[in-house]
mmCIF file of C-alpha atoms in Angstrom:
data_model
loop_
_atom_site.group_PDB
_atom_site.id
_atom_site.type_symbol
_atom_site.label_atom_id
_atom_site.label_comp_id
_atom_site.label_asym_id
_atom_site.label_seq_id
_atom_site.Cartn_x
_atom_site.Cartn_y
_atom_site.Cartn_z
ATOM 1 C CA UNK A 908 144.126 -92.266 112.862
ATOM 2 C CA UNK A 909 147.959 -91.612 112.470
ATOM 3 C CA UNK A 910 150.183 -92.217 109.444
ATOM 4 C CA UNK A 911 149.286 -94.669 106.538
ATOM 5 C CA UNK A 912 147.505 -97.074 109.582
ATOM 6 C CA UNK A 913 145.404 -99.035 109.143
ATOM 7 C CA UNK A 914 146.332 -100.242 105.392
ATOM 8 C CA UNK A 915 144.033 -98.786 102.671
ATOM 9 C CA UNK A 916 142.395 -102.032 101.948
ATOM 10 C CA UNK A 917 140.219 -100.516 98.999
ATOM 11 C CA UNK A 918 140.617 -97.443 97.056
ATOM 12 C CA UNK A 919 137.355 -95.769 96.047
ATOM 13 C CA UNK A 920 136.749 -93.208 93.680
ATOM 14 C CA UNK A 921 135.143 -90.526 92.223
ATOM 15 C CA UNK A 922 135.249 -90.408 88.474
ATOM 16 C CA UNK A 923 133.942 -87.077 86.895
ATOM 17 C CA UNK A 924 136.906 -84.812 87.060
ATOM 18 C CA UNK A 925 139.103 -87.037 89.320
ATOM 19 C CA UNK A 926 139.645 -90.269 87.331
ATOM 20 C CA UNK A 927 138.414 -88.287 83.390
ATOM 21 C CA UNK A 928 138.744 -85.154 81.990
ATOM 22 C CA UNK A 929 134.822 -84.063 81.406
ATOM 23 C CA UNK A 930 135.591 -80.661 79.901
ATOM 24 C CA UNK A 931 138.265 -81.317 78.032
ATOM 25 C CA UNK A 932 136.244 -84.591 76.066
ATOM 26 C CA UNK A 933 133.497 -82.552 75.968
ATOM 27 C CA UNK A 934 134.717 -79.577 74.070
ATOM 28 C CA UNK A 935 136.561 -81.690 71.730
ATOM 29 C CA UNK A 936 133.184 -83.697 70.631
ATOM 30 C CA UNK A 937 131.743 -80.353 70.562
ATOM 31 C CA UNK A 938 133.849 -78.889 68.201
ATOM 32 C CA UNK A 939 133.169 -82.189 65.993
ATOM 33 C CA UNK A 940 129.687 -81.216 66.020
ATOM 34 C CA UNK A 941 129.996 -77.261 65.412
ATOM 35 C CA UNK A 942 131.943 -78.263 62.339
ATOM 36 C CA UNK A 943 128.615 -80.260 61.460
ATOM 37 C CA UNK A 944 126.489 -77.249 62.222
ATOM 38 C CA UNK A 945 128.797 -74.774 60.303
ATOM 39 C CA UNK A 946 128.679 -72.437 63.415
ATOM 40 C CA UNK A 947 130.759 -71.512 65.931
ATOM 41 C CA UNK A 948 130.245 -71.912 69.591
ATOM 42 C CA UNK A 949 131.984 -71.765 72.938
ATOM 43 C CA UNK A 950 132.699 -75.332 73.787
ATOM 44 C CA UNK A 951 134.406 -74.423 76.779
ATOM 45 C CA UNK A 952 131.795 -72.372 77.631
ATOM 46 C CA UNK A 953 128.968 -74.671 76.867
ATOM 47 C CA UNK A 954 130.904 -77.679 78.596
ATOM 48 C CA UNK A 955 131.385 -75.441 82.015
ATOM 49 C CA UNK A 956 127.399 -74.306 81.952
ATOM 50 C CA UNK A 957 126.784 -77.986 81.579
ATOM 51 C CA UNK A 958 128.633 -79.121 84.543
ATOM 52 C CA UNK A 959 127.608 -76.197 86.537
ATOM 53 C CA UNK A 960 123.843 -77.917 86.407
ATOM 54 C CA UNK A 961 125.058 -81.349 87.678
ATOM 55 C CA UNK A 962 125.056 -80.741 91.831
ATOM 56 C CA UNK A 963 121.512 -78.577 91.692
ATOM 57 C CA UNK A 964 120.151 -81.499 90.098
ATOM 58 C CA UNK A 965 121.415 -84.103 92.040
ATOM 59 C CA UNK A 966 120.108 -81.788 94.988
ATOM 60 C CA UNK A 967 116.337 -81.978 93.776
ATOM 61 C CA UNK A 968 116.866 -85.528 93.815
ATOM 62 C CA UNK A 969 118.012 -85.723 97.398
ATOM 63 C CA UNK A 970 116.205 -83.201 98.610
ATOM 64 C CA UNK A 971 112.750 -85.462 97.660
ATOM 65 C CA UNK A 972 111.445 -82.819 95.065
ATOM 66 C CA UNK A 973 111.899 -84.926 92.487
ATOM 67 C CA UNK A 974 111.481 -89.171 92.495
ATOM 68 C CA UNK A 975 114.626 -91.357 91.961
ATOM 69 C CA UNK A 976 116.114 -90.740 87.937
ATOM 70 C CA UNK A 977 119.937 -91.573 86.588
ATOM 71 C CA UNK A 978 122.700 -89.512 85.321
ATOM 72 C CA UNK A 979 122.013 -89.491 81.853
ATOM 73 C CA UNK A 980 118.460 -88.463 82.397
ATOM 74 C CA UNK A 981 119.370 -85.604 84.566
ATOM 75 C CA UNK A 982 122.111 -84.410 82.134
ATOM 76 C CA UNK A 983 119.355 -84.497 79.152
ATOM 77 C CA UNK A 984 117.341 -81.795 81.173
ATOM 78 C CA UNK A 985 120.183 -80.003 81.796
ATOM 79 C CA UNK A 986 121.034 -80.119 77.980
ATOM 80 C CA UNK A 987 117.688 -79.062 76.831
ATOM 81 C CA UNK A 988 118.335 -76.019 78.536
ATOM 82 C CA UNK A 989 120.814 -74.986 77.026
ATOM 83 C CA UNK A 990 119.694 -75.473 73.537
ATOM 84 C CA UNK A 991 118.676 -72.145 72.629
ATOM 85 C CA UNK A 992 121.191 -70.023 74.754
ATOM 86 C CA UNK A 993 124.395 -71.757 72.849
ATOM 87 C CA UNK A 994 121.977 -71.535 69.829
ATOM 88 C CA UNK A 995 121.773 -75.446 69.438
ATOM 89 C CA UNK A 996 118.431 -75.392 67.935
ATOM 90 C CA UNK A 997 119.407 -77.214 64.573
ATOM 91 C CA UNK A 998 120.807 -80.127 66.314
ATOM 92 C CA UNK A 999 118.453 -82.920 65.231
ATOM 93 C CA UNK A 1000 116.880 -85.275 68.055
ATOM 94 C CA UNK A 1001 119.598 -88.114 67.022
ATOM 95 C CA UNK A 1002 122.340 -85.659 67.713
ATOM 96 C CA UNK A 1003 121.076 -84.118 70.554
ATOM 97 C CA UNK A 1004 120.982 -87.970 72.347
ATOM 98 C CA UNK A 1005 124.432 -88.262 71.107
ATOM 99 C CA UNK A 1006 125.621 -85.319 72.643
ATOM 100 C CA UNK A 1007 124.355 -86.200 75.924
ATOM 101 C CA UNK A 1008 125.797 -89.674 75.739
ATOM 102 C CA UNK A 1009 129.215 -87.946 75.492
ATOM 103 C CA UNK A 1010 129.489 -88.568 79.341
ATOM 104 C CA UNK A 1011 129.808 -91.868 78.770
ATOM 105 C CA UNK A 1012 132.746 -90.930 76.199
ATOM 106 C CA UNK A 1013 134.826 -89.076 78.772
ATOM 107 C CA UNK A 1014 138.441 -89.627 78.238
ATOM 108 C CA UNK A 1015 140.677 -91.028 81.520
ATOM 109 C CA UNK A 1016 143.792 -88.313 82.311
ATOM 110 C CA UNK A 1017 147.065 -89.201 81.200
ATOM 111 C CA UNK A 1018 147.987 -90.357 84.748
ATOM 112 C CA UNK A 1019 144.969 -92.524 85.031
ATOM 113 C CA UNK A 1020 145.535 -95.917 83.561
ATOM 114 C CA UNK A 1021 149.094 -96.614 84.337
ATOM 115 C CA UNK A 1022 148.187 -95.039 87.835
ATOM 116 C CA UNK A 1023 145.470 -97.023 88.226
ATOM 117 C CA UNK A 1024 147.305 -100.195 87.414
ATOM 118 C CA UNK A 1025 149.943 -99.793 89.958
ATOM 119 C CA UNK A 1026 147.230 -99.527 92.510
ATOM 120 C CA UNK A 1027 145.532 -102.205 91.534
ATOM 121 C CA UNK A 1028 148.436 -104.116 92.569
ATOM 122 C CA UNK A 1029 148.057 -103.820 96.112
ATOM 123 C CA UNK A 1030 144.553 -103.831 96.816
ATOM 124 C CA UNK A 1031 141.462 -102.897 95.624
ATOM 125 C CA UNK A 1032 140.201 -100.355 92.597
ATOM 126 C CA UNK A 1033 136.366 -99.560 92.475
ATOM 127 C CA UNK A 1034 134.448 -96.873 91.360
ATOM 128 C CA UNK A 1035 132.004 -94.587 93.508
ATOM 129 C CA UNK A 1036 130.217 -92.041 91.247
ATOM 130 C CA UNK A 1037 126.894 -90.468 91.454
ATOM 131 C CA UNK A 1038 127.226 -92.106 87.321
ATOM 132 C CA UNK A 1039 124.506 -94.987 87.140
ATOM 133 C CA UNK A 1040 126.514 -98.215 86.402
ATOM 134 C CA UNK A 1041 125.898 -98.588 82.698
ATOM 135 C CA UNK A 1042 127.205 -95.178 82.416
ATOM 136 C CA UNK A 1043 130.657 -96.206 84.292
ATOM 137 C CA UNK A 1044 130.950 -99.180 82.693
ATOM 138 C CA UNK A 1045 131.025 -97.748 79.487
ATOM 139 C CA UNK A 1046 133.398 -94.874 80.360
ATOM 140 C CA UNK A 1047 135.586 -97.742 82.020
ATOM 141 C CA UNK A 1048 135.502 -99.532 78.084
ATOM 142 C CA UNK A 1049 136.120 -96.724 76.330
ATOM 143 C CA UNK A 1050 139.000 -95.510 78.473
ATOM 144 C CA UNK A 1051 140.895 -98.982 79.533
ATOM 145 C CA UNK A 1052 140.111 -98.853 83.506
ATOM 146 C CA UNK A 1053 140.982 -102.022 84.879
ATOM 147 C CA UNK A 1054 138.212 -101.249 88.257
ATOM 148 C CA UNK A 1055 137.780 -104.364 90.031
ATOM 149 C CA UNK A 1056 134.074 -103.790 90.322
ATOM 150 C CA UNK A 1057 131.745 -100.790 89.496
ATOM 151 C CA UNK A 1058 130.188 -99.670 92.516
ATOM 152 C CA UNK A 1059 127.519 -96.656 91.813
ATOM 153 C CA UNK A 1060 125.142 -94.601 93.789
ATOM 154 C CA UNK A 1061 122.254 -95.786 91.983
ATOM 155 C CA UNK A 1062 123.138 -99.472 93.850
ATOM 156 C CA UNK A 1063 121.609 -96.996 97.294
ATOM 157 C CA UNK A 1064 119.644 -95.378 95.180
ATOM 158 C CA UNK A 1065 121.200 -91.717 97.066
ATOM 159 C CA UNK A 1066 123.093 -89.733 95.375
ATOM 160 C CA UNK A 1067 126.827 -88.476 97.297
ATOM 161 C CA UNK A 1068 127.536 -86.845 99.456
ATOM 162 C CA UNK A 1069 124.589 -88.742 101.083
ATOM 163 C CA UNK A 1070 126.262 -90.886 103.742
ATOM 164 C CA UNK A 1071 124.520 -94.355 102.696
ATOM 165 C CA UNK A 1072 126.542 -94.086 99.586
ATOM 166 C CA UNK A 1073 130.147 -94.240 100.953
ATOM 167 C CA UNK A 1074 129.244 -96.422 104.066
ATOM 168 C CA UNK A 1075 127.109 -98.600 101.412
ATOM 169 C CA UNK A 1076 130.117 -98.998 99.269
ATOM 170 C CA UNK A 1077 132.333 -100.149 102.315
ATOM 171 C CA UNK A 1078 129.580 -102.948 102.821
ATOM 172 C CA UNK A 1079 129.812 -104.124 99.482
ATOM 173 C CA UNK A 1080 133.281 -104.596 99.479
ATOM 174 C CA UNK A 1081 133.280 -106.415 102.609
ATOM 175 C CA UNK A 1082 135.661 -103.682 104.832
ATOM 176 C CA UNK A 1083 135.107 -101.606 107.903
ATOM 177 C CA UNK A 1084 134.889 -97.861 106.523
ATOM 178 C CA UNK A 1085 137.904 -96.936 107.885
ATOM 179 C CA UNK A 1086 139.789 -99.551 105.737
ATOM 180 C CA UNK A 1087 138.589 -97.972 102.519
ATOM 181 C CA UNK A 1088 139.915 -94.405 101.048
ATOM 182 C CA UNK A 1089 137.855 -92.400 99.043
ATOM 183 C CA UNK A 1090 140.039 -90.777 95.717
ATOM 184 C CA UNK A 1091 138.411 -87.473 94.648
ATOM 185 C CA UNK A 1092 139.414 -84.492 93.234
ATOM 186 C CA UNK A 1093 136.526 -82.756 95.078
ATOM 187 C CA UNK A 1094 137.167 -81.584 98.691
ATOM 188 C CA UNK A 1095 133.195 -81.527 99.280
ATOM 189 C CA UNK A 1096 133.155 -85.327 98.598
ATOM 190 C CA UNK A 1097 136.101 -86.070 100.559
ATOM 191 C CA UNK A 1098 134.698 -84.380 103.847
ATOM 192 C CA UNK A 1099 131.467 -86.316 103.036
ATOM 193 C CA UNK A 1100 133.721 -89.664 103.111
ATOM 194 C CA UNK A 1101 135.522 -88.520 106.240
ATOM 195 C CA UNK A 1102 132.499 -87.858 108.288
ATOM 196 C CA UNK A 1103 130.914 -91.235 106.952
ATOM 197 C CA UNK A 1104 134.353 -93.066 108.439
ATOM 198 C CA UNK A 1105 136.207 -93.343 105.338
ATOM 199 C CA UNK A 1106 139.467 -92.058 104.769
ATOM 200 C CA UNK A 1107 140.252 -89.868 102.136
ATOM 201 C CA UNK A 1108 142.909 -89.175 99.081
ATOM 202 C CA UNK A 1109 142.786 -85.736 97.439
ATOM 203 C CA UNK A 1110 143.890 -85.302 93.715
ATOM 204 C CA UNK A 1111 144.556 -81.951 92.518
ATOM 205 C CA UNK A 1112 143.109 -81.753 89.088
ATOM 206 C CA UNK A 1113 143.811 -78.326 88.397
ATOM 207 C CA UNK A 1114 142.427 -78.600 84.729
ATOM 208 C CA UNK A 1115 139.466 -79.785 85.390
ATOM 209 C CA UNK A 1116 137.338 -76.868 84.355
ATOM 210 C CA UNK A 1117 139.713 -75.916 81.414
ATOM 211 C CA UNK A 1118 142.936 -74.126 80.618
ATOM 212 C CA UNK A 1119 143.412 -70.527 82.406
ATOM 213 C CA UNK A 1120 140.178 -70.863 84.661
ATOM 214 C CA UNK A 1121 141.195 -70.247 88.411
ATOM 215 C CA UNK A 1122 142.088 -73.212 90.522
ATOM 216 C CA UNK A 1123 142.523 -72.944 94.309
ATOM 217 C CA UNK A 1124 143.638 -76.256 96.078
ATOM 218 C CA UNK A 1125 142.530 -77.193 99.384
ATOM 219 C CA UNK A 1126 144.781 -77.665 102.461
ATOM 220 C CA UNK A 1127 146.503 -80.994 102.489
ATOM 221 C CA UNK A 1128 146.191 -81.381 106.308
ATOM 222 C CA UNK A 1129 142.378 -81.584 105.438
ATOM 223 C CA UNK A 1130 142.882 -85.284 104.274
ATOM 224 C CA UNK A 1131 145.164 -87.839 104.730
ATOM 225 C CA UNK A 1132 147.083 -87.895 101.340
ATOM 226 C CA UNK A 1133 146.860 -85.448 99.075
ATOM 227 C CA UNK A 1134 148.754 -85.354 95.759
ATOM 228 C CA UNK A 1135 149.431 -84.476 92.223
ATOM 229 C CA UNK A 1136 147.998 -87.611 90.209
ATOM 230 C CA UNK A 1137 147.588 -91.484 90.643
ATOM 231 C CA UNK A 1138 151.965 -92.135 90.076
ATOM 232 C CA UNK A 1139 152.239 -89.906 92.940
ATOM 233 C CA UNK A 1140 148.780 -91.812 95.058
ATOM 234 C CA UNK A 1141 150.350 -94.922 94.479
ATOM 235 C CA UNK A 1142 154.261 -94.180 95.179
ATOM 236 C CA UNK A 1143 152.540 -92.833 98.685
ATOM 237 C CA UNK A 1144 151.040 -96.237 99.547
ATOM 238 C CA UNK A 1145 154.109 -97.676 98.577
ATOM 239 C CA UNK A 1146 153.206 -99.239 95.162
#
């Protein structure tokens, strides 16, 4: 495949880190909540340990040690875990289940919804997250996304960067792989698109894990587009 051939029919796309800003919503509920406790923590901290959890637990599930469970219950495991090292312990069980609903609080980036509108315009917007579809519905309420459907890997019940999930996706939407582009901000999902037939949009998000920690991008000839935010996606494919 050469140039911007065939036409991206469909735009997929991943949405922790790539379409909202996870640490970023997280810290600031934290700090909300350490007010409550009278304590101080390290939200950053706390919200990077977190995330650090997510792929070893999606592994267990595709690996077979553990039978099929969502996003929300894997993030509750994760957060009882680090109850006592962020000394956490006080949180009551009500706050503890509100705190781990915060992922389906996450705030879009700036780019996000006027980007996303101007590529809605030309074709289709979905999402495909390893987020279970009441959890991406809610984030696409609380943060105005205007997806044309919510497509989830809990419809294949695999979790990406297994291949069902991307060629699954294609199905639904009634394309050919190669007519639909996976948007990520995650070069490990984007090769997992590529060798599944997709094609592939990276978007540096170089805050993802918080102000001053490192940020290496990878090399743009490793995908077709690569770019800055969703203006700069859709001024590419000529929106």
């Amino acid at each position: 495949m050469t140039g911007l051939d065939p036409p991206h029919r469909a735009l997929v796309f991943d949405v922790f880190g790539t379409v909202v800003d996870w640490h970023a919503s997280i810290v600031r509920e934290g700090e909300l909540l350490g007010a409550q406790l009278g304590r101080p923590i390290d939200w950053p901290a706390f919200a990077r340990r977190w995330r650090a959890g997510y792929q070893p637990a999606l592994s267990r599930v595709r690996d077979g040690s553990i039978g099929w469970v969502n996003v929300d219950e894997l993030h509750r495991q994760l957060l009882d875990g680090l109850i006592a090292e962020f000394g956490l312990e006080a949180l009551t069980p009500a706050q503890r289940e509100h705190l781990n609903r915060v992922w389906h609080r996450l705030a879009p980036w700036p780019d996000v919804p006027r980007g996303l509108a101007r590529l809605k315009a030309g074709r289709i917007v979905a999402t495909l997250s390893n987020g279970h579809v009441a959890l991406l519905v809610d984030l696409a309420r609380f943060g105005g996304l205007p997806w044309d459907c919510v497509l989830s890997a809990e419809l294949f019940q695999a979790y990406k960067p297994q291949p069902e999930v991307y060629r699954g996706a294609a199905a639904l939407l009634g394309f050919e792989p190669h007519e639909v582009t996976m948007v990520a901000a995650h070069p490990s999902d984007l090769h997992a698109a590529r060798d599944a037939g997709l094609r592939t949009a990276y978007v540096r998000r170089p805050l993802e894990y918080g102000l001053g920690e490192p940020f290496t991008p990878a090399p743009d000839a490793d995908f077709d587009i690569a770019v800055d935010d969703f203006d700069a996606l859709a001024a590419r494919l000529g929106d």
